[in-house]
PDB file of C-alpha atoms in Angstrom:
ATOM      1  CA  UNK A  13      -1.840  17.864   0.628  1.00 91.00           C
ATOM      2  CA  UNK A  14      -2.784  14.926   1.175  1.00 95.00           C
ATOM      3  CA  UNK A  15      -2.160  13.189   4.427  1.00 96.00           C
ATOM      4  CA  UNK A  16      -2.097   8.994   4.419  1.00 97.00           C
ATOM      5  CA  UNK A  17      -2.463   7.134   8.281  1.00 95.00           C
ATOM      6  CA  UNK A  18      -1.558   3.523   7.766  1.00 95.00           C
ATOM      7  CA  UNK A  19      -2.608   0.343  10.341  1.00 94.00           C
ATOM      8  CA  UNK A  20      -2.423  -2.782  11.402  1.00 94.00           C
ATOM      9  CA  UNK A  21       1.009  -3.757  10.593  1.00 93.00           C
ATOM     10  CA  UNK A  22       2.280  -6.393  13.216  1.00 97.00           C
ATOM     11  CA  UNK A  23       3.836 -10.022  14.174  1.00 98.00           C
ATOM     12  CA  UNK A  24       2.327 -12.990  11.935  1.00 98.00           C
ATOM     13  CA  UNK A  25       3.985 -16.291  11.864  1.00 98.00           C
ATOM     14  CA  UNK A  26       4.698 -17.911   8.151  1.00 98.00           C
ATOM     15  CA  UNK A  27       1.446 -18.593   6.409  1.00 98.00           C
ATOM     16  CA  UNK A  28       0.073 -16.386   8.076  1.00 98.00           C
ATOM     17  CA  UNK A  29      -2.414 -12.858   7.340  1.00 98.00           C
ATOM     18  CA  UNK A  30      -2.647  -9.823   8.202  1.00 98.00           C
ATOM     19  CA  UNK A  31      -4.769  -6.877   6.971  1.00 98.00           C
ATOM     20  CA  UNK A  32      -3.306  -3.546   5.917  1.00 98.00           C
ATOM     21  CA  UNK A  33      -4.792  -0.184   5.861  1.00 98.00           C
ATOM     22  CA  UNK A  34      -4.775   3.462   4.662  1.00 98.00           C
ATOM     23  CA  UNK A  35      -6.875   6.140   4.727  1.00 97.00           C
ATOM     24  CA  UNK A  36      -6.271   9.690   3.248  1.00 96.00           C
ATOM     25  CA  UNK A  37      -7.625  12.844   3.466  1.00 95.00           C
ATOM     26  CA  UNK A  38      -7.142  16.516   2.770  1.00 94.00           C
ATOM     27  CA  UNK A  39      -6.810  17.433  -0.616  1.00 92.00           C
ATOM     28  CA  UNK A  40      -8.175  14.334  -2.350  1.00 90.00           C
ATOM     29  CA  UNK A  41      -8.931  14.337  -5.985  1.00 90.00           C
ATOM     30  CA  UNK A  42     -11.205  12.091  -7.427  1.00 87.00           C
ATOM     31  CA  UNK A  43      -8.420  10.528 -10.430  1.00 90.00           C
ATOM     32  CA  UNK A  44      -5.980   8.880  -8.072  1.00 94.00           C
ATOM     33  CA  UNK A  45      -3.171   6.152  -7.711  1.00 97.00           C
ATOM     34  CA  UNK A  46      -4.110   4.411  -4.321  1.00 97.00           C
ATOM     35  CA  UNK A  47      -1.117   1.432  -3.267  1.00 97.00           C
ATOM     36  CA  UNK A  48       1.531  -0.314  -1.418  1.00 98.00           C
ATOM     37  CA  UNK A  49       5.385  -0.313  -1.282  1.00 98.00           C
ATOM     38  CA  UNK A  50       7.752  -2.186   0.768  1.00 98.00           C
ATOM     39  CA  UNK A  51      10.970  -1.507   1.903  1.00 98.00           C
ATOM     40  CA  UNK A  52      12.795  -3.996   4.073  1.00 96.00           C
ATOM     41  CA  UNK A  53      16.340  -3.147   5.730  1.00 92.00           C
ATOM     42  CA  UNK A  54      19.073  -3.138   3.039  1.00 94.00           C
ATOM     43  CA  UNK A  55      16.763  -3.197   0.223  1.00 96.00           C
ATOM     44  CA  UNK A  56      14.956  -0.591  -1.142  1.00 97.00           C
ATOM     45  CA  UNK A  57      11.471   0.330  -1.299  1.00 96.00           C
ATOM     46  CA  UNK A  58       9.102  -1.977  -3.869  1.00 97.00           C
ATOM     47  CA  UNK A  59       6.020  -1.874  -5.095  1.00 98.00           C
ATOM     48  CA  UNK A  60       3.622  -4.370  -3.981  1.00 98.00           C
ATOM     49  CA  UNK A  61       0.198  -3.637  -5.818  1.00 98.00           C
ATOM     50  CA  UNK A  62      -1.344  -0.257  -6.755  1.00 98.00           C
ATOM     51  CA  UNK A  63      -5.412   0.571  -7.866  1.00 98.00           C
ATOM     52  CA  UNK A  64      -6.856   3.267  -9.174  1.00 97.00           C
ATOM     53  CA  UNK A  65      -9.558   5.121  -8.324  1.00 95.00           C
ATOM     54  CA  UNK A  66     -12.015   2.620 -10.724  1.00 95.00           C
ATOM     55  CA  UNK A  67     -10.972  -0.503  -9.543  1.00 96.00           C
ATOM     56  CA  UNK A  68      -7.501  -1.260 -12.248  1.00 97.00           C
ATOM     57  CA  UNK A  69      -5.336  -2.961 -10.033  1.00 98.00           C
ATOM     58  CA  UNK A  70      -1.796  -4.044 -10.202  1.00 98.00           C
ATOM     59  CA  UNK A  71       0.067  -6.648  -8.098  1.00 98.00           C
ATOM     60  CA  UNK A  72       4.129  -7.189  -7.914  1.00 98.00           C
ATOM     61  CA  UNK A  73       4.446 -11.260  -9.262  1.00 98.00           C
ATOM     62  CA  UNK A  74       5.861 -12.088  -5.863  1.00 97.00           C
ATOM     63  CA  UNK A  75       2.456 -11.676  -4.079  1.00 98.00           C
ATOM     64  CA  UNK A  76       0.244 -11.969  -6.794  1.00 98.00           C
ATOM     65  CA  UNK A  77      -2.108 -14.263  -5.916  1.00 98.00           C
ATOM     66  CA  UNK A  78      -1.035 -14.038  -2.080  1.00 98.00           C
ATOM     67  CA  UNK A  79      -2.964 -10.357  -1.712  1.00 98.00           C
ATOM     68  CA  UNK A  80      -5.595  -8.169  -1.757  1.00 98.00           C
ATOM     69  CA  UNK A  81      -5.710  -5.633  -2.960  1.00 98.00           C
ATOM     70  CA  UNK A  82      -8.723  -2.997  -2.273  1.00 98.00           C
ATOM     71  CA  UNK A  83     -10.368   0.291  -1.757  1.00 97.00           C
ATOM     72  CA  UNK A  84     -13.361   2.775  -0.579  1.00 96.00           C
ATOM     73  CA  UNK A  85     -13.420   5.577  -3.341  1.00 95.00           C
ATOM     74  CA  UNK A  86     -15.844   6.995  -0.732  1.00 95.00           C
ATOM     75  CA  UNK A  87     -14.195   6.533   2.748  1.00 95.00           C
ATOM     76  CA  UNK A  88     -10.502   7.887   0.521  1.00 95.00           C
ATOM     77  CA  UNK A  89      -9.349   3.844   1.836  1.00 97.00           C
ATOM     78  CA  UNK A  90      -7.169   1.746   0.643  1.00 98.00           C
ATOM     79  CA  UNK A  91      -6.432  -1.676   2.137  1.00 98.00           C
ATOM     80  CA  UNK A  92      -4.120  -4.547   1.306  1.00 98.00           C
ATOM     81  CA  UNK A  93      -4.873  -8.262   2.359  1.00 98.00           C
ATOM     82  CA  UNK A  94      -1.745 -10.263   2.561  1.00 98.00           C
ATOM     83  CA  UNK A  95      -2.172 -14.347   3.273  1.00 98.00           C
ATOM     84  CA  UNK A  96       0.408 -17.035   3.213  1.00 98.00           C
ATOM     85  CA  UNK A  97       2.563 -15.102   4.849  1.00 98.00           C
ATOM     86  CA  UNK A  98       6.070 -15.307   4.252  1.00 98.00           C
ATOM     87  CA  UNK A  99       9.786 -14.413   6.246  1.00 97.00           C
ATOM     88  CA  UNK A 100      11.000 -12.248   2.420  1.00 97.00           C
ATOM     89  CA  UNK A 101       7.367 -10.416   3.086  1.00 98.00           C
ATOM     90  CA  UNK A 102       9.674  -9.110   6.497  1.00 98.00           C
ATOM     91  CA  UNK A 103       9.110  -4.746   5.558  1.00 98.00           C
ATOM     92  CA  UNK A 104       8.178  -1.363   6.367  1.00 98.00           C
ATOM     93  CA  UNK A 105       5.231  -1.785   4.011  1.00 98.00           C
ATOM     94  CA  UNK A 106       3.836   2.609   3.124  1.00 98.00           C
ATOM     95  CA  UNK A 107       1.229   3.880   1.892  1.00 98.00           C
ATOM     96  CA  UNK A 108       1.181   5.385  -1.187  1.00 97.00           C
ATOM     97  CA  UNK A 109      -1.083   8.046  -3.266  1.00 96.00           C
ATOM     98  CA  UNK A 110      -1.177   9.718  -6.483  1.00 94.00           C
ATOM     99  CA  UNK A 111      -2.950  12.289  -8.659  1.00 92.00           C
ATOM    100  CA  UNK A 112      -1.779  13.362 -12.222  1.00 87.00           C
ATOM    101  CA  UNK A 113      -4.101  16.764 -11.534  1.00 88.00           C
ATOM    102  CA  UNK A 114      -1.576  17.475  -8.169  1.00 89.00           C
ATOM    103  CA  UNK A 115       0.787  19.444  -8.458  1.00 88.00           C
ATOM    104  CA  UNK A 116       2.509  16.841  -6.156  1.00 88.00           C
ATOM    105  CA  UNK A 117       3.612  14.323  -9.771  1.00 85.00           C
ATOM    106  CA  UNK A 118       5.880  12.122  -6.591  1.00 87.00           C
ATOM    107  CA  UNK A 119       2.565  11.872  -5.349  1.00 93.00           C
ATOM    108  CA  UNK A 120       2.715  11.119  -0.891  1.00 96.00           C
ATOM    109  CA  UNK A 121       3.334   8.585   1.816  1.00 97.00           C
ATOM    110  CA  UNK A 122       2.661   7.290   4.963  1.00 97.00           C
ATOM    111  CA  UNK A 123       4.101   6.567   7.750  1.00 96.00           C
ATOM    112  CA  UNK A 124       4.555   2.466   7.289  1.00 96.00           C
ATOM    113  CA  UNK A 125       4.443   0.436   9.114  1.00 97.00           C
ATOM    114  CA  UNK A 126       5.893  -3.121   9.750  1.00 97.00           C
ATOM    115  CA  UNK A 127       5.095  -5.891   8.944  1.00 98.00           C
ATOM    116  CA  UNK A 128       7.220  -9.369  10.695  1.00 98.00           C
ATOM    117  CA  UNK A 129       6.618 -13.095   9.697  1.00 98.00           C
ATOM    118  CA  UNK A 130       8.924 -15.376  11.609  1.00 97.00           C
ATOM    119  CA  UNK A 131       9.024 -18.739   9.993  1.00 93.00           C
TER     120      UNK A 131
END
């Protein structure tokens, strides 16, 4: 089992910045992928960004160039620096952790943190 705890959401004006953080605990395999997803009201959950344990990153086209994902393997944490925020970035953001070595191939999710961007 892996537990994920997110922090850092809030309300910000368009053009502003926020930083989300997520800490993983429990049975952590060194080979894993951590990431951020988001879900806006009425929409499906969508991928925002992921980062592997060796630092390979992937970004959704809608956030590329504005968001930066990073991780600290020693602390089992992942962060998402969000700059130039837009109202359409408003959503609940979820941290995720997944490993091919874990029996739960669907991975684990945090409880979510609300990000609201006002125009």
